[in-house]
Amino acid sequence: MSNILSDTDLGILFRDARTHSEWLDKDVSPILLEAIYDLVKMGPTSFNCNPLRILYLTTRESRERLRPMLSKGNADKTMVAPVTAILAWDTQFYELLPKLFPHSDVRANFEGKPEHCETTGFRNSSLQGAYFIIAARAVGLDCGPMSGFDNEKVDAEFFPDGRLKSNFLCNLGYGDASKLRPRSPRLDFDEACQIL
Protein backbone atom coordinates (compact mmCIF):
# COMPACT_ATOMS: atom_id res chain seq x y z
CA MET A 1 0.00 0.00 0.00
CA SER A 2 2.77 2.43 -0.91
CA ASN A 3 0.74 4.53 -3.34
CA ILE A 4 -0.89 7.76 -2.21
CA LEU A 5 -3.98 9.25 -3.79
CA SER A 6 -3.57 12.37 -5.87
CA ASP A 7 -4.58 15.79 -4.56
CA THR A 8 -7.55 15.60 -6.92
CA ASP A 9 -8.65 12.27 -5.44
CA LEU A 10 -8.19 13.51 -1.88
CA GLY A 11 -10.25 16.56 -2.79
CA ILE A 12 -13.08 14.36 -4.07
CA LEU A 13 -13.11 12.26 -0.91
CA PHE A 14 -12.33 14.89 1.74
CA ARG A 15 -11.08 18.41 1.05
CA ASP A 16 -13.62 19.56 -1.52
CA ALA A 17 -16.46 17.22 -0.58
CA ARG A 18 -19.39 18.81 1.20
CA THR A 19 -22.60 17.79 2.93
CA HIS A 20 -25.46 18.58 0.57
CA SER A 21 -29.06 19.52 1.30
CA GLU A 22 -30.10 20.70 -2.18
CA TRP A 23 -30.13 18.32 -5.12
CA LEU A 24 -30.09 18.47 -8.90
CA ASP A 25 -32.96 16.73 -10.65
CA LYS A 26 -30.85 13.81 -11.81
CA ASP A 27 -31.44 10.13 -11.16
CA VAL A 28 -28.90 7.88 -9.47
CA SER A 29 -28.20 4.63 -11.29
CA PRO A 30 -28.79 1.41 -9.30
CA ILE A 31 -25.37 0.35 -10.59
CA LEU A 32 -23.82 3.12 -8.46
CA LEU A 33 -25.75 1.98 -5.39
CA GLU A 34 -24.32 -1.50 -5.85
CA ALA A 35 -20.85 -0.05 -6.47
CA ILE A 36 -21.02 1.80 -3.15
CA TYR A 37 -21.65 -1.42 -1.25
CA ASP A 38 -18.95 -3.27 -3.18
CA LEU A 39 -16.48 -0.75 -1.74
CA VAL A 40 -18.02 -0.55 1.74
CA LYS A 41 -17.84 -4.29 2.33
CA MET A 42 -14.06 -4.23 1.90
CA GLY A 43 -13.43 -1.94 4.88
CA PRO A 44 -12.30 -3.49 8.18
CA THR A 45 -14.73 -4.38 10.97
CA SER A 46 -14.33 -6.37 14.21
CA PHE A 47 -14.02 -10.08 13.34
CA ASN A 48 -15.05 -9.01 9.80
CA CYS A 49 -18.58 -8.90 11.24
CA ASN A 50 -20.00 -6.52 8.61
CA PRO A 51 -23.20 -5.64 10.51
CA LEU A 52 -24.25 -2.82 8.15
CA ARG A 53 -27.47 -3.26 6.20
CA ILE A 54 -28.61 -0.60 3.73
CA LEU A 55 -32.14 0.12 2.57
CA TYR A 56 -32.14 2.45 -0.43
CA LEU A 57 -35.31 4.52 -0.82
CA THR A 58 -35.30 5.41 -4.51
CA THR A 59 -38.86 6.58 -5.08
CA ARG A 60 -40.79 9.57 -3.82
CA GLU A 61 -43.37 7.15 -2.41
CA SER A 62 -40.80 5.27 -0.34
CA ARG A 63 -39.38 8.54 1.01
CA GLU A 64 -42.89 9.75 1.86
CA ARG A 65 -43.16 6.77 4.22
CA LEU A 66 -40.12 8.23 5.97
CA ARG A 67 -41.43 11.81 6.18
CA PRO A 68 -43.40 11.48 9.48
CA MET A 69 -40.25 10.24 11.25
CA LEU A 70 -38.00 13.09 10.13
CA SER A 71 -37.23 16.27 12.01
CA LYS A 72 -38.64 19.40 10.40
CA GLY A 73 -35.23 20.42 9.07
CA ASN A 74 -34.67 17.08 7.35
CA ALA A 75 -38.06 16.49 5.75
CA ASP A 76 -37.99 18.74 2.68
CA LYS A 77 -34.40 17.96 1.67
CA THR A 78 -35.12 14.25 1.93
CA MET A 79 -38.23 14.45 -0.22
CA VAL A 80 -36.26 16.02 -3.09
CA ALA A 81 -33.16 13.83 -2.78
CA PRO A 82 -32.88 11.23 -5.55
CA VAL A 83 -32.07 8.50 -3.00
CA THR A 84 -32.20 8.21 0.76
CA ALA A 85 -30.25 5.37 2.35
CA ILE A 86 -31.28 4.02 5.73
CA LEU A 87 -28.07 2.70 7.23
CA ALA A 88 -28.95 0.04 9.78
CA TRP A 89 -27.25 -2.76 11.65
CA ASP A 90 -28.18 -6.39 12.00
CA THR A 91 -28.72 -7.26 15.66
CA GLN A 92 -27.93 -10.89 14.83
CA PHE A 93 -24.85 -10.20 12.73
CA TYR A 94 -23.01 -12.95 14.59
CA GLU A 95 -25.07 -15.62 12.80
CA LEU A 96 -23.02 -14.89 9.67
CA LEU A 97 -19.64 -15.07 11.38
CA PRO A 98 -18.97 -18.65 10.25
CA LYS A 99 -19.04 -17.32 6.68
CA LEU A 100 -17.33 -13.97 7.35
CA PHE A 101 -14.71 -15.15 9.89
CA PRO A 102 -14.19 -18.82 8.93
CA HIS A 103 -10.81 -19.37 10.61
CA SER A 104 -12.29 -19.34 14.11
CA ASP A 105 -15.74 -19.84 15.64
CA VAL A 106 -16.31 -16.59 17.51
CA ARG A 107 -20.12 -16.70 17.73
CA ALA A 108 -19.86 -17.52 21.44
CA ASN A 109 -18.45 -14.02 21.96
CA PHE A 110 -21.89 -12.66 21.00
CA GLU A 111 -24.63 -15.27 21.43
CA GLY A 112 -26.74 -14.47 24.49
CA LYS A 113 -24.84 -11.22 25.08
CA PRO A 114 -27.18 -8.47 23.82
CA GLU A 115 -25.19 -5.56 25.29
CA HIS A 116 -21.97 -6.74 23.65
CA CYS A 117 -23.86 -7.31 20.38
CA GLU A 118 -25.29 -3.80 20.50
CA THR A 119 -21.93 -2.19 21.22
CA THR A 120 -20.20 -4.17 18.48
CA GLY A 121 -23.00 -3.90 15.94
CA PHE A 122 -23.56 -0.18 16.39
CA ARG A 123 -19.86 0.69 16.45
CA ASN A 124 -19.03 -1.33 13.36
CA SER A 125 -22.09 -0.19 11.42
CA SER A 126 -21.06 3.39 12.22
CA LEU A 127 -17.60 2.61 10.93
CA GLN A 128 -19.12 1.11 7.80
CA GLY A 129 -21.35 4.18 7.52
CA ALA A 130 -18.21 6.32 7.24
CA TYR A 131 -16.95 3.97 4.54
CA PHE A 132 -20.33 4.42 2.85
CA ILE A 133 -19.90 8.20 2.62
CA ILE A 134 -16.38 7.88 1.24
CA ALA A 135 -17.48 5.17 -1.23
CA ALA A 136 -20.41 7.26 -2.46
CA ARG A 137 -18.07 10.18 -3.08
CA ALA A 138 -15.61 7.86 -4.81
CA VAL A 139 -18.26 6.80 -7.35
CA GLY A 140 -19.21 10.41 -8.08
CA LEU A 141 -22.15 11.02 -5.77
CA ASP A 142 -22.72 13.71 -3.16
CA CYS A 143 -23.95 12.87 0.32
CA GLY A 144 -26.20 14.40 2.93
CA PRO A 145 -25.77 12.24 6.05
CA MET A 146 -28.11 13.05 8.92
CA SER A 147 -29.50 12.21 12.28
CA GLY A 148 -32.68 14.06 13.18
CA PHE A 149 -35.21 11.25 12.88
CA ASP A 150 -37.13 8.90 15.16
CA ASN A 151 -35.17 5.63 15.10
CA GLU A 152 -37.90 3.59 16.76
CA LYS A 153 -40.54 4.69 14.26
CA VAL A 154 -38.19 4.15 11.31
CA ASP A 155 -37.45 0.65 12.57
CA ALA A 156 -41.15 -0.13 13.05
CA GLU A 157 -41.98 1.11 9.53
CA PHE A 158 -39.09 -0.34 7.56
CA PHE A 159 -37.76 -3.21 9.72
CA PRO A 160 -40.86 -4.53 11.50
CA ASP A 161 -39.38 -7.92 12.42
CA GLY A 162 -37.01 -6.12 14.84
CA ARG A 163 -33.82 -7.68 13.55
CA LEU A 164 -32.44 -4.49 11.96
CA LYS A 165 -31.94 -1.21 13.83
CA SER A 166 -31.44 2.11 12.08
CA ASN A 167 -28.21 4.00 12.71
CA PHE A 168 -28.38 7.08 10.47
CA LEU A 169 -29.75 8.30 7.15
CA CYS A 170 -27.86 9.54 4.12
CA ASN A 171 -29.33 11.36 1.14
CA LEU A 172 -27.52 10.64 -2.11
CA GLY A 173 -27.43 12.26 -5.51
CA TYR A 174 -25.83 15.13 -7.33
CA GLY A 175 -25.72 18.11 -5.03
CA ASP A 176 -26.48 21.66 -6.12
CA ALA A 177 -23.15 23.30 -5.29
CA SER A 178 -24.59 26.76 -5.96
CA LYS A 179 -26.68 26.44 -2.78
CA LEU A 180 -23.89 25.43 -0.41
CA ARG A 181 -23.06 27.75 2.47
CA PRO A 182 -19.41 28.40 3.34
CA ARG A 183 -17.60 25.44 4.88
CA SER A 184 -17.66 25.38 8.67
CA PRO A 185 -14.31 25.47 10.50
CA ARG A 186 -12.45 22.35 11.58
CA LEU A 187 -10.13 21.82 14.52
CA ASP A 188 -6.41 22.10 13.84
CA PHE A 189 -4.13 19.13 14.48
CA ASP A 190 -2.87 20.56 17.79
CA GLU A 191 -6.43 21.03 19.04
CA ALA A 192 -7.51 17.46 18.31
CA CYS A 193 -4.40 15.30 18.41
CA GLN A 194 -1.46 14.37 20.61
CA ILE A 195 1.63 12.39 19.80
CA LEU A 196 3.16 10.56 22.77
mmCIF file of C-alpha atoms in Angstrom:
data_model
loop_
_atom_site.group_PDB
_atom_site.id
_atom_site.type_symbol
_atom_site.label_atom_id
_atom_site.label_comp_id
_atom_site.label_asym_id
_atom_site.label_seq_id
_atom_site.Cartn_x
_atom_site.Cartn_y
_atom_site.Cartn_z
ATOM 1 C CA MET A 1 0.000 0.000 0.000
ATOM 2 C CA SER A 2 2.767 2.426 -0.915
ATOM 3 C CA ASN A 3 0.737 4.527 -3.344
ATOM 4 C CA ILE A 4 -0.888 7.760 -2.209
ATOM 5 C CA LEU A 5 -3.982 9.254 -3.792
ATOM 6 C CA SER A 6 -3.571 12.373 -5.870
ATOM 7 C CA ASP A 7 -4.583 15.790 -4.560
ATOM 8 C CA THR A 8 -7.552 15.603 -6.924
ATOM 9 C CA ASP A 9 -8.645 12.270 -5.437
ATOM 10 C CA LEU A 10 -8.186 13.513 -1.881
ATOM 11 C CA GLY A 11 -10.252 16.559 -2.788
ATOM 12 C CA ILE A 12 -13.081 14.360 -4.070
ATOM 13 C CA LEU A 13 -13.112 12.265 -0.914
ATOM 14 C CA PHE A 14 -12.334 14.892 1.736
ATOM 15 C CA ARG A 15 -11.081 18.413 1.053
ATOM 16 C CA ASP A 16 -13.621 19.559 -1.518
ATOM 17 C CA ALA A 17 -16.461 17.220 -0.581
ATOM 18 C CA ARG A 18 -19.393 18.807 1.196
ATOM 19 C CA THR A 19 -22.599 17.785 2.934
ATOM 20 C CA HIS A 20 -25.459 18.582 0.568
ATOM 21 C CA SER A 21 -29.058 19.520 1.303
ATOM 22 C CA GLU A 22 -30.097 20.698 -2.178
ATOM 23 C CA TRP A 23 -30.129 18.322 -5.121
ATOM 24 C CA LEU A 24 -30.093 18.475 -8.897
ATOM 25 C CA ASP A 25 -32.962 16.729 -10.647
ATOM 26 C CA LYS A 26 -30.846 13.814 -11.812
ATOM 27 C CA ASP A 27 -31.440 10.131 -11.160
ATOM 28 C CA VAL A 28 -28.899 7.878 -9.475
ATOM 29 C CA SER A 29 -28.196 4.627 -11.285
ATOM 30 C CA PRO A 30 -28.790 1.411 -9.305
ATOM 31 C CA ILE A 31 -25.365 0.347 -10.595
ATOM 32 C CA LEU A 32 -23.815 3.116 -8.459
ATOM 33 C CA LEU A 33 -25.755 1.980 -5.390
ATOM 34 C CA GLU A 34 -24.315 -1.501 -5.853
ATOM 35 C CA ALA A 35 -20.847 -0.053 -6.471
ATOM 36 C CA ILE A 36 -21.021 1.797 -3.147
ATOM 37 C CA TYR A 37 -21.647 -1.420 -1.251
ATOM 38 C CA ASP A 38 -18.955 -3.274 -3.178
ATOM 39 C CA LEU A 39 -16.480 -0.752 -1.743
ATOM 40 C CA VAL A 40 -18.017 -0.550 1.744
ATOM 41 C CA LYS A 41 -17.842 -4.290 2.334
ATOM 42 C CA MET A 42 -14.064 -4.231 1.901
ATOM 43 C CA GLY A 43 -13.426 -1.939 4.885
ATOM 44 C CA PRO A 44 -12.298 -3.488 8.183
ATOM 45 C CA THR A 45 -14.733 -4.377 10.972
ATOM 46 C CA SER A 46 -14.330 -6.375 14.208
ATOM 47 C CA PHE A 47 -14.017 -10.080 13.338
ATOM 48 C CA ASN A 48 -15.048 -9.011 9.805
ATOM 49 C CA CYS A 49 -18.579 -8.903 11.244
ATOM 50 C CA ASN A 50 -20.003 -6.519 8.612
ATOM 51 C CA PRO A 51 -23.203 -5.637 10.505
ATOM 52 C CA LEU A 52 -24.253 -2.819 8.145
ATOM 53 C CA ARG A 53 -27.469 -3.261 6.198
ATOM 54 C CA ILE A 54 -28.614 -0.596 3.732
ATOM 55 C CA LEU A 55 -32.139 0.117 2.570
ATOM 56 C CA TYR A 56 -32.145 2.453 -0.433
ATOM 57 C CA LEU A 57 -35.311 4.519 -0.815
ATOM 58 C CA THR A 58 -35.298 5.412 -4.507
ATOM 59 C CA THR A 59 -38.859 6.580 -5.075
ATOM 60 C CA ARG A 60 -40.786 9.572 -3.825
ATOM 61 C CA GLU A 61 -43.373 7.153 -2.406
ATOM 62 C CA SER A 62 -40.803 5.274 -0.335
ATOM 63 C CA ARG A 63 -39.376 8.539 1.009
ATOM 64 C CA GLU A 64 -42.894 9.754 1.864
ATOM 65 C CA ARG A 65 -43.158 6.773 4.217
ATOM 66 C CA LEU A 66 -40.119 8.227 5.972
ATOM 67 C CA ARG A 67 -41.430 11.810 6.180
ATOM 68 C CA PRO A 68 -43.396 11.485 9.483
ATOM 69 C CA MET A 69 -40.253 10.237 11.249
ATOM 70 C CA LEU A 70 -37.997 13.090 10.126
ATOM 71 C CA SER A 71 -37.228 16.272 12.007
ATOM 72 C CA LYS A 72 -38.644 19.398 10.400
ATOM 73 C CA GLY A 73 -35.233 20.424 9.074
ATOM 74 C CA ASN A 74 -34.668 17.084 7.353
ATOM 75 C CA ALA A 75 -38.064 16.492 5.746
ATOM 76 C CA ASP A 76 -37.990 18.740 2.677
ATOM 77 C CA LYS A 77 -34.397 17.960 1.670
ATOM 78 C CA THR A 78 -35.117 14.251 1.935
ATOM 79 C CA MET A 79 -38.229 14.450 -0.217
ATOM 80 C CA VAL A 80 -36.261 16.022 -3.092
ATOM 81 C CA ALA A 81 -33.162 13.826 -2.776
ATOM 82 C CA PRO A 82 -32.882 11.234 -5.553
ATOM 83 C CA VAL A 83 -32.068 8.504 -3.001
ATOM 84 C CA THR A 84 -32.195 8.208 0.764
ATOM 85 C CA ALA A 85 -30.252 5.371 2.348
ATOM 86 C CA ILE A 86 -31.276 4.023 5.726
ATOM 87 C CA LEU A 87 -28.070 2.701 7.228
ATOM 88 C CA ALA A 88 -28.946 0.044 9.780
ATOM 89 C CA TRP A 89 -27.245 -2.757 11.649
ATOM 90 C CA ASP A 90 -28.178 -6.386 12.001
ATOM 91 C CA THR A 91 -28.719 -7.264 15.658
ATOM 92 C CA GLN A 92 -27.934 -10.886 14.834
ATOM 93 C CA PHE A 93 -24.845 -10.196 12.728
ATOM 94 C CA TYR A 94 -23.007 -12.954 14.589
ATOM 95 C CA GLU A 95 -25.071 -15.616 12.801
ATOM 96 C CA LEU A 96 -23.024 -14.887 9.666
ATOM 97 C CA LEU A 97 -19.635 -15.069 11.383
ATOM 98 C CA PRO A 98 -18.968 -18.650 10.248
ATOM 99 C CA LYS A 99 -19.038 -17.318 6.680
ATOM 100 C CA LEU A 100 -17.327 -13.974 7.354
ATOM 101 C CA PHE A 101 -14.713 -15.155 9.889
ATOM 102 C CA PRO A 102 -14.193 -18.823 8.932
ATOM 103 C CA HIS A 103 -10.815 -19.371 10.609
ATOM 104 C CA SER A 104 -12.289 -19.335 14.114
ATOM 105 C CA ASP A 105 -15.738 -19.843 15.642
ATOM 106 C CA VAL A 106 -16.311 -16.587 17.508
ATOM 107 C CA ARG A 107 -20.118 -16.698 17.730
ATOM 108 C CA ALA A 108 -19.857 -17.521 21.438
ATOM 109 C CA ASN A 109 -18.454 -14.016 21.957
ATOM 110 C CA PHE A 110 -21.890 -12.662 20.997
ATOM 111 C CA GLU A 111 -24.631 -15.272 21.432
ATOM 112 C CA GLY A 112 -26.742 -14.468 24.490
ATOM 113 C CA LYS A 113 -24.842 -11.223 25.077
ATOM 114 C CA PRO A 114 -27.177 -8.469 23.824
ATOM 115 C CA GLU A 115 -25.193 -5.559 25.288
ATOM 116 C CA HIS A 116 -21.970 -6.741 23.647
ATOM 117 C CA CYS A 117 -23.858 -7.312 20.380
ATOM 118 C CA GLU A 118 -25.290 -3.800 20.501
ATOM 119 C CA THR A 119 -21.929 -2.186 21.222
ATOM 120 C CA THR A 120 -20.197 -4.172 18.485
ATOM 121 C CA GLY A 121 -22.996 -3.896 15.936
ATOM 122 C CA PHE A 122 -23.563 -0.183 16.389
ATOM 123 C CA ARG A 123 -19.856 0.691 16.453
ATOM 124 C CA ASN A 124 -19.029 -1.326 13.363
ATOM 125 C CA SER A 125 -22.088 -0.188 11.418
ATOM 126 C CA SER A 126 -21.063 3.394 12.222
ATOM 127 C CA LEU A 127 -17.603 2.608 10.925
ATOM 128 C CA GLN A 128 -19.119 1.108 7.798
ATOM 129 C CA GLY A 129 -21.346 4.183 7.523
ATOM 130 C CA ALA A 130 -18.213 6.316 7.242
ATOM 131 C CA TYR A 131 -16.947 3.971 4.540
ATOM 132 C CA PHE A 132 -20.333 4.422 2.853
ATOM 133 C CA ILE A 133 -19.902 8.198 2.616
ATOM 134 C CA ILE A 134 -16.378 7.883 1.235
ATOM 135 C CA ALA A 135 -17.479 5.174 -1.226
ATOM 136 C CA ALA A 136 -20.413 7.265 -2.463
ATOM 137 C CA ARG A 137 -18.071 10.180 -3.076
ATOM 138 C CA ALA A 138 -15.609 7.858 -4.811
ATOM 139 C CA VAL A 139 -18.259 6.803 -7.350
ATOM 140 C CA GLY A 140 -19.205 10.409 -8.078
ATOM 141 C CA LEU A 141 -22.148 11.018 -5.769
ATOM 142 C CA ASP A 142 -22.718 13.708 -3.164
ATOM 143 C CA CYS A 143 -23.955 12.875 0.320
ATOM 144 C CA GLY A 144 -26.202 14.396 2.930
ATOM 145 C CA PRO A 145 -25.771 12.244 6.055
ATOM 146 C CA MET A 146 -28.111 13.051 8.925
ATOM 147 C CA SER A 147 -29.504 12.207 12.282
ATOM 148 C CA GLY A 148 -32.682 14.059 13.183
ATOM 149 C CA PHE A 149 -35.209 11.248 12.878
ATOM 150 C CA ASP A 150 -37.125 8.903 15.155
ATOM 151 C CA ASN A 151 -35.168 5.630 15.100
ATOM 152 C CA GLU A 152 -37.903 3.586 16.758
ATOM 153 C CA LYS A 153 -40.542 4.689 14.263
ATOM 154 C CA VAL A 154 -38.194 4.149 11.307
ATOM 155 C CA ASP A 155 -37.452 0.654 12.574
ATOM 156 C CA ALA A 156 -41.147 -0.126 13.051
ATOM 157 C CA GLU A 157 -41.982 1.105 9.535
ATOM 158 C CA PHE A 158 -39.095 -0.343 7.559
ATOM 159 C CA PHE A 159 -37.760 -3.206 9.723
ATOM 160 C CA PRO A 160 -40.864 -4.531 11.504
ATOM 161 C CA ASP A 161 -39.377 -7.918 12.417
ATOM 162 C CA GLY A 162 -37.008 -6.120 14.845
ATOM 163 C CA ARG A 163 -33.820 -7.680 13.555
ATOM 164 C CA LEU A 164 -32.438 -4.485 11.964
ATOM 165 C CA LYS A 165 -31.941 -1.207 13.829
ATOM 166 C CA SER A 166 -31.441 2.114 12.079
ATOM 167 C CA ASN A 167 -28.207 3.998 12.712
ATOM 168 C CA PHE A 168 -28.380 7.075 10.465
ATOM 169 C CA LEU A 169 -29.746 8.303 7.149
ATOM 170 C CA CYS A 170 -27.864 9.543 4.115
ATOM 171 C CA ASN A 171 -29.328 11.356 1.139
ATOM 172 C CA LEU A 172 -27.518 10.643 -2.115
ATOM 173 C CA GLY A 173 -27.428 12.261 -5.507
ATOM 174 C CA TYR A 174 -25.830 15.127 -7.333
ATOM 175 C CA GLY A 175 -25.724 18.112 -5.028
ATOM 176 C CA ASP A 176 -26.476 21.657 -6.116
ATOM 177 C CA ALA A 177 -23.153 23.297 -5.295
ATOM 178 C CA SER A 178 -24.591 26.762 -5.965
ATOM 179 C CA LYS A 179 -26.675 26.438 -2.782
ATOM 180 C CA LEU A 180 -23.886 25.434 -0.407
ATOM 181 C CA ARG A 181 -23.062 27.755 2.465
ATOM 182 C CA PRO A 182 -19.408 28.395 3.340
ATOM 183 C CA ARG A 183 -17.604 25.435 4.882
ATOM 184 C CA SER A 184 -17.664 25.383 8.673
ATOM 185 C CA PRO A 185 -14.314 25.467 10.496
ATOM 186 C CA ARG A 186 -12.450 22.354 11.582
ATOM 187 C CA LEU A 187 -10.130 21.815 14.522
ATOM 188 C CA ASP A 188 -6.410 22.095 13.837
ATOM 189 C CA PHE A 189 -4.127 19.133 14.480
ATOM 190 C CA ASP A 190 -2.872 20.559 17.789
ATOM 191 C CA GLU A 191 -6.430 21.026 19.041
ATOM 192 C CA ALA A 192 -7.512 17.465 18.312
ATOM 193 C CA CYS A 193 -4.404 15.295 18.414
ATOM 194 C CA GLN A 194 -1.459 14.370 20.606
ATOM 195 C CA ILE A 195 1.631 12.392 19.801
ATOM 196 C CA LEU A 196 3.162 10.562 22.769
#
